[in-house]
């Protein structure tokens, strides 16, 4: 198992809050969630999420990830990222809106089974994959996380879950509980379904259609670019998946793949920190960061955004 799971936090669980507390500009989540580093982790998180049978049925119904991948990515950025990168009142509103949108995602899958996006286990599993992805991002592309910072990351992850409307009982109270649940879902609940047949195909990313923004790029050049990018994204996705997931589904990760990924991760760790800030964040996040610097008072919340009171 990766080092992210070998170390368990002993911090006391955060108390239940009557209202979700938005994460402020000084949080670790602000520095991580909108970075291009975290975006390197999104494909593997989507793999883990889509392997849940309920999510497989939900996303496999329309297959927007395949027929309109750029539109799906834009929708995710437009709906999820403002739950973090917005002024407090707007962030709370976006969290409520996102949950309400999931309320309408239900139906009968191609296999005849009923599904609902707000199935408690499935809805919370999407969020649960995020903490693992964050620690893997640090492990592969960043630096060692100190104990105190790791505990802060976990508390912020808990608060983010409340912002998304996840019930307290479906948010692990300690990191030890988190890893127990995380491994249980992988080993006992996840299945290889139709969606993973698509996502884990080495040719998946290479088959992406040309987006409107690249309409002036010649088709032949775009195809070559996507073949190269698709090969790289598939290798990165496999490399960043949890070891027990790869083992369960016999996902091959050769010695050559490991060496290539180590070289890639080293190059990211070397180059990324010296890049200009505006090149390290997606545009939506960068706009929010700049806004918080111009109007710091607009991001104040009535409670301390960086500390949760603990139960005694």
Short mmCIF file of C-alpha atoms in Angstrom, two decimals:
data_model
loop_
_atom_site.label_atom_id
_atom_site.label_comp_id
_atom_site.label_asym_id
_atom_site.label_seq_id
_atom_site.Cartn_x
_atom_site.Cartn_y
_atom_site.Cartn_z
CA UNK A 1 0.00 0.00 0.00
CA UNK A 2 1.24 3.52 -0.77
CA UNK A 3 2.79 5.59 2.02
CA UNK A 4 -0.35 7.75 2.09
CA UNK A 5 -2.14 4.95 3.92
CA UNK A 6 0.65 3.76 6.20
CA UNK A 7 0.48 6.78 8.48
CA UNK A 8 -2.69 7.47 10.42
CA UNK A 9 -3.64 10.69 12.14
CA UNK A 10 -4.55 10.73 15.82
CA UNK A 11 -6.26 14.12 15.83
CA UNK A 12 -9.56 14.44 17.66
CA UNK A 13 -12.64 14.42 15.42
CA UNK A 14 -14.20 17.74 14.48
CA UNK A 15 -17.50 18.62 16.11
CA UNK A 16 -20.70 18.79 14.09
CA UNK A 17 -21.46 22.28 12.80
CA UNK A 18 -24.99 23.57 12.36
CA UNK A 19 -23.94 25.22 9.11
CA UNK A 20 -21.09 24.23 6.81
CA UNK A 21 -18.07 26.50 7.13
CA UNK A 22 -16.52 27.55 3.79
CA UNK A 23 -12.79 27.11 3.39
CA UNK A 24 -10.90 30.37 3.26
CA UNK A 25 -7.97 31.64 1.19
CA UNK A 26 -5.51 30.62 3.91
CA UNK A 27 -6.56 26.97 3.78
CA UNK A 28 -4.45 24.22 2.26
CA UNK A 29 -7.41 23.33 0.06
CA UNK A 30 -7.23 26.71 -1.67
CA UNK A 31 -3.58 26.08 -2.50
CA UNK A 32 -4.24 22.53 -3.72
CA UNK A 33 -7.65 22.07 -5.30
CA UNK A 34 -7.32 24.48 -8.20
CA UNK A 35 -3.71 23.70 -9.00
CA UNK A 36 -2.64 21.87 -12.11
CA UNK A 37 -0.84 19.44 -9.80
CA UNK A 38 -4.16 18.30 -8.38
CA UNK A 39 -5.54 18.02 -11.90
CA UNK A 40 -2.91 15.35 -12.55
CA UNK A 41 -4.75 13.29 -9.92
CA UNK A 42 -8.27 13.74 -11.30
CA UNK A 43 -8.17 10.88 -13.86
CA UNK A 44 -7.31 8.28 -11.21
CA UNK A 45 -9.97 9.71 -8.88
CA UNK A 46 -12.56 9.40 -11.66
CA UNK A 47 -11.48 5.78 -12.17
CA UNK A 48 -12.03 5.01 -8.47
CA UNK A 49 -15.37 6.79 -8.46
CA UNK A 50 -16.64 5.14 -11.64
CA UNK A 51 -15.79 1.68 -10.33
CA UNK A 52 -18.54 2.06 -7.74
CA UNK A 53 -21.54 0.20 -9.22
CA UNK A 54 -23.99 3.06 -8.61
CA UNK A 55 -21.70 5.64 -10.21
CA UNK A 56 -20.94 3.27 -13.08
CA UNK A 57 -24.68 3.12 -13.82
CA UNK A 58 -25.14 6.89 -13.48
CA UNK A 59 -22.25 8.05 -15.69
CA UNK A 60 -22.60 5.09 -18.06
CA UNK A 61 -26.18 6.01 -18.94
CA UNK A 62 -25.27 9.03 -21.08
CA UNK A 63 -21.49 8.52 -21.38
CA UNK A 64 -20.81 12.24 -21.48
CA UNK A 65 -17.23 11.49 -20.40
CA UNK A 66 -16.80 9.82 -23.80
CA UNK A 67 -19.03 11.78 -26.18
CA UNK A 68 -18.45 15.27 -24.73
CA UNK A 69 -15.40 15.06 -22.43
CA UNK A 70 -14.53 18.75 -22.76
CA UNK A 71 -18.08 19.76 -21.86
CA UNK A 72 -18.05 17.43 -18.89
CA UNK A 73 -14.78 18.94 -17.65
CA UNK A 74 -16.18 22.46 -18.01
CA UNK A 75 -19.33 21.50 -16.11
CA UNK A 76 -17.27 20.08 -13.26
CA UNK A 77 -15.15 23.22 -13.04
CA UNK A 78 -18.21 25.45 -13.20
CA UNK A 79 -20.13 23.57 -10.50
CA UNK A 80 -17.62 22.02 -8.06
CA UNK A 81 -14.66 24.37 -7.96
CA UNK A 82 -16.71 27.44 -6.82
CA UNK A 83 -17.62 25.49 -3.65
CA UNK A 84 -13.99 26.27 -2.74
CA UNK A 85 -13.10 29.30 -4.85
CA UNK A 86 -15.87 31.73 -4.02
CA UNK A 87 -16.77 34.24 -1.37
CA UNK A 88 -18.35 32.54 1.67
CA UNK A 89 -22.02 33.20 0.86
CA UNK A 90 -21.57 32.08 -2.76
CA UNK A 91 -19.54 29.01 -1.74
CA UNK A 92 -22.32 27.84 0.57
CA UNK A 93 -24.90 28.45 -2.14
CA UNK A 94 -22.86 26.45 -4.68
CA UNK A 95 -22.54 23.53 -2.28
CA UNK A 96 -26.33 23.41 -1.84
CA UNK A 97 -26.88 23.80 -5.58
CA UNK A 98 -24.49 20.97 -6.42
CA UNK A 99 -26.26 18.56 -4.10
CA UNK A 100 -29.66 19.57 -5.47
CA UNK A 101 -28.46 18.95 -9.02
CA UNK A 102 -27.53 15.40 -8.02
CA UNK A 103 -31.07 14.88 -6.73
CA UNK A 104 -32.34 14.74 -10.30
CA UNK A 105 -29.70 12.25 -11.49
CA UNK A 106 -31.58 8.99 -11.23
CA UNK A 107 -33.13 6.40 -13.46
CA UNK A 108 -32.74 2.89 -14.77
CA UNK A 109 -29.36 1.80 -16.08
CA UNK A 110 -28.71 -0.20 -19.21
CA UNK A 111 -28.60 -3.35 -17.05
CA UNK A 112 -32.12 -2.66 -15.78
CA UNK A 113 -31.09 -1.67 -12.25
CA UNK A 114 -32.23 1.59 -10.65
CA UNK A 115 -29.67 4.18 -9.59
CA UNK A 116 -29.66 7.52 -7.78
CA UNK A 117 -26.70 9.91 -7.60
CA UNK A 118 -27.53 10.70 -3.96
CA UNK A 119 -27.12 7.10 -2.88
CA UNK A 120 -25.29 7.79 0.44
CA UNK A 121 -22.39 5.40 -0.14
CA UNK A 122 -21.85 6.46 -3.75
CA UNK A 123 -22.23 10.21 -3.13
CA UNK A 124 -19.81 10.15 -0.19
CA UNK A 125 -17.36 7.89 -2.12
CA UNK A 126 -16.81 10.63 -4.70
CA UNK A 127 -15.66 12.94 -1.92
CA UNK A 128 -13.71 10.22 -0.12
CA UNK A 129 -11.44 9.73 -3.13
CA UNK A 130 -10.32 13.35 -2.77
CA UNK A 131 -8.30 13.01 0.43
CA UNK A 132 -6.36 10.05 -0.94
CA UNK A 133 -5.76 11.98 -4.18
CA UNK A 134 -4.45 14.98 -2.23
CA UNK A 135 -1.93 12.93 -0.28
CA UNK A 136 -0.82 11.13 -3.45
CA UNK A 137 -0.34 14.51 -5.13
CA UNK A 138 2.06 15.53 -2.36
CA UNK A 139 3.79 12.15 -2.36
CA UNK A 140 4.43 12.00 -6.11
CA UNK A 141 4.66 15.62 -7.19
CA UNK A 142 5.34 17.65 -4.06
CA UNK A 143 6.98 17.17 -0.71
CA UNK A 144 6.65 15.27 2.54
CA UNK A 145 3.63 16.38 4.56
CA UNK A 146 4.30 17.05 8.26
CA UNK A 147 1.95 15.57 10.86
CA UNK A 148 0.28 18.87 11.73
CA UNK A 149 -0.33 19.77 8.09
CA UNK A 150 -1.71 16.31 7.41
CA UNK A 151 -4.18 16.70 10.30
CA UNK A 152 -5.20 20.12 8.93
CA UNK A 153 -5.71 18.64 5.46
CA UNK A 154 -7.98 15.99 6.94
CA UNK A 155 -10.08 18.54 8.88
CA UNK A 156 -10.45 20.63 5.74
CA UNK A 157 -11.48 17.55 3.78
CA UNK A 158 -14.16 16.88 6.42
CA UNK A 159 -15.45 20.44 6.15
CA UNK A 160 -15.50 20.26 2.36
CA UNK A 161 -17.72 17.19 2.70
CA UNK A 162 -20.17 19.16 4.82
CA UNK A 163 -20.18 21.88 2.16
CA UNK A 164 -21.27 19.22 -0.34
CA UNK A 165 -24.15 18.19 1.90
CA UNK A 166 -22.73 14.82 2.92
CA UNK A 167 -24.31 13.66 6.18
CA UNK A 168 -21.99 13.61 9.18
CA UNK A 169 -22.35 9.85 9.60
CA UNK A 170 -20.90 9.32 6.11
CA UNK A 171 -17.80 11.44 6.82
CA UNK A 172 -15.12 9.45 8.68
CA UNK A 173 -14.34 11.06 12.03
CA UNK A 174 -10.66 10.12 12.13
CA UNK A 175 -8.06 9.30 9.52
CA UNK A 176 -7.91 5.72 10.80
CA UNK A 177 -11.64 5.38 10.08
CA UNK A 178 -11.07 6.98 6.69
CA UNK A 179 -8.50 4.40 5.55
CA UNK A 180 -10.59 1.54 6.90
CA UNK A 181 -13.56 2.72 4.84
CA UNK A 182 -11.44 3.62 1.80
CA UNK A 183 -9.92 0.14 1.63
CA UNK A 184 -13.26 -1.56 2.32
CA UNK A 185 -14.88 0.20 -0.65
CA UNK A 186 -12.00 -0.71 -2.97
CA UNK A 187 -11.73 -4.32 -1.89
CA UNK A 188 -15.38 -5.18 -1.29
CA UNK A 189 -17.58 -2.79 -3.25
CA UNK A 190 -15.85 -1.67 -6.43
CA UNK A 191 -16.48 -3.51 -9.69
CA UNK A 192 -15.01 -3.39 -13.17
CA UNK A 193 -17.92 -2.20 -15.27
CA UNK A 194 -18.63 -0.73 -18.67
CA UNK A 195 -17.29 2.71 -17.75
CA UNK A 196 -13.92 1.32 -16.70
CA UNK A 197 -13.75 -0.57 -19.98
CA UNK A 198 -13.70 2.86 -21.61
CA UNK A 199 -11.59 4.82 -19.13
CA UNK A 200 -8.85 2.20 -18.78
CA UNK A 201 -8.47 1.66 -22.52
CA UNK A 202 -4.98 2.99 -23.42
CA UNK A 203 -6.58 4.65 -26.46
CA UNK A 204 -9.25 6.48 -24.46
CA UNK A 205 -7.68 9.95 -24.25
CA UNK A 206 -6.35 9.75 -27.81
CA UNK A 207 -9.94 9.45 -29.03
CA UNK A 208 -11.02 12.79 -27.53
CA UNK A 209 -12.87 14.97 -30.07
CA UNK A 210 -11.35 18.32 -31.00
CA UNK A 211 -12.73 21.12 -28.78
CA UNK A 212 -14.11 24.36 -30.18
CA UNK A 213 -11.14 26.27 -28.76
CA UNK A 214 -8.80 24.30 -31.03
CA UNK A 215 -10.86 24.50 -34.21
CA UNK A 216 -8.02 26.23 -36.06
CA UNK A 217 -5.56 23.41 -35.29
CA UNK A 218 -5.28 21.06 -38.28
CA UNK A 219 -7.01 17.75 -37.68
CA UNK A 220 -3.86 15.72 -38.38
CA UNK A 221 -1.80 17.75 -35.89
CA UNK A 222 -4.53 17.52 -33.24
CA UNK A 223 -4.68 13.75 -33.66
CA UNK A 224 -0.91 13.41 -33.21
CA UNK A 225 -1.01 15.62 -30.12
CA UNK A 226 -3.84 13.59 -28.60
CA UNK A 227 -2.08 10.29 -29.28
CA UNK A 228 0.98 11.54 -27.39
CA UNK A 229 -1.05 13.12 -24.57
CA UNK A 230 -3.35 10.11 -24.39
CA UNK A 231 -0.48 7.69 -23.97
CA UNK A 232 1.03 9.87 -21.22
CA UNK A 233 -2.29 10.35 -19.39
CA UNK A 234 -2.98 6.63 -19.40
CA UNK A 235 0.45 5.91 -17.89
CA UNK A 236 0.01 8.65 -15.24
CA UNK A 237 -3.46 7.37 -14.38
CA UNK A 238 -2.25 3.83 -13.85
CA UNK A 239 0.77 4.99 -11.84
CA UNK A 240 -1.30 7.09 -9.44
CA UNK A 241 -3.99 4.48 -8.71
CA UNK A 242 -3.89 2.82 -5.27
CA UNK A 243 -1.90 -0.39 -5.23
CA UNK A 244 -4.79 -2.46 -3.88
CA UNK A 245 -6.97 -1.26 -6.76
CA UNK A 246 -4.35 -2.26 -9.33
CA UNK A 247 -3.92 -5.59 -7.62
CA UNK A 248 -7.65 -6.34 -7.39
CA UNK A 249 -8.29 -5.66 -11.07
CA UNK A 250 -4.91 -6.88 -12.34
CA UNK A 251 -3.97 -3.48 -13.80
CA UNK A 252 -0.46 -3.84 -15.23
CA UNK A 253 2.24 -1.44 -14.02
CA UNK A 254 5.56 -2.64 -15.41
CA UNK A 255 9.10 -1.84 -14.28
CA UNK A 256 9.46 0.38 -17.34
CA UNK A 257 6.24 2.20 -16.46
CA UNK A 258 7.53 2.76 -12.94
CA UNK A 259 10.84 4.19 -14.18
CA UNK A 260 9.09 6.50 -16.65
CA UNK A 261 6.69 7.73 -13.99
CA UNK A 262 9.50 8.40 -11.50
CA UNK A 263 11.29 10.49 -14.13
CA UNK A 264 8.09 12.40 -14.91
CA UNK A 265 7.33 13.00 -11.21
CA UNK A 266 10.89 14.24 -10.65
CA UNK A 267 10.56 16.71 -13.53
CA UNK A 268 7.26 18.01 -12.11
CA UNK A 269 8.76 18.44 -8.62
CA UNK A 270 11.68 20.32 -10.15
CA UNK A 271 9.88 22.61 -12.60
CA UNK A 272 6.48 23.27 -11.04
CA UNK A 273 7.62 25.25 -7.94
CA UNK A 274 9.53 27.81 -10.06
CA UNK A 275 6.70 28.42 -12.53
CA UNK A 276 4.83 31.76 -12.29
CA UNK A 277 1.82 31.47 -10.00
CA UNK A 278 -0.67 32.22 -12.78
CA UNK A 279 0.60 29.13 -14.64
CA UNK A 280 0.16 26.87 -11.61
CA UNK A 281 -3.60 27.35 -11.24
CA UNK A 282 -6.65 26.92 -13.43
CA UNK A 283 -8.17 30.31 -14.43
CA UNK A 284 -11.19 30.06 -12.10
CA UNK A 285 -8.96 29.43 -9.09
CA UNK A 286 -6.50 32.16 -10.06
CA UNK A 287 -9.30 34.72 -10.35
CA UNK A 288 -10.52 33.81 -6.86
CA UNK A 289 -7.01 33.99 -5.42
CA UNK A 290 -6.50 37.46 -6.89
CA UNK A 291 -9.95 38.57 -5.70
CA UNK A 292 -9.19 37.41 -2.15
CA UNK A 293 -6.03 39.51 -2.16
CA UNK A 294 -7.82 42.61 -3.39
CA UNK A 295 -10.80 42.23 -1.06
CA UNK A 296 -9.66 40.17 1.95
CA UNK A 297 -12.61 41.32 4.06
CA UNK A 298 -15.04 39.71 1.63
CA UNK A 299 -13.66 36.29 2.52
CA UNK A 300 -14.09 36.56 6.27
CA UNK A 301 -16.52 34.17 7.89
CA UNK A 302 -18.15 34.55 11.28
CA UNK A 303 -16.22 31.51 12.52
CA UNK A 304 -12.48 30.90 12.25
CA UNK A 305 -12.14 29.20 8.88
CA UNK A 306 -8.92 27.38 9.70
CA UNK A 307 -9.82 25.79 13.02
CA UNK A 308 -12.58 23.40 14.00
CA UNK A 309 -13.45 23.10 17.67
CA UNK A 310 -12.93 19.54 18.85
CA UNK A 311 -15.24 17.33 20.82
CA UNK A 312 -14.25 16.63 24.40
#
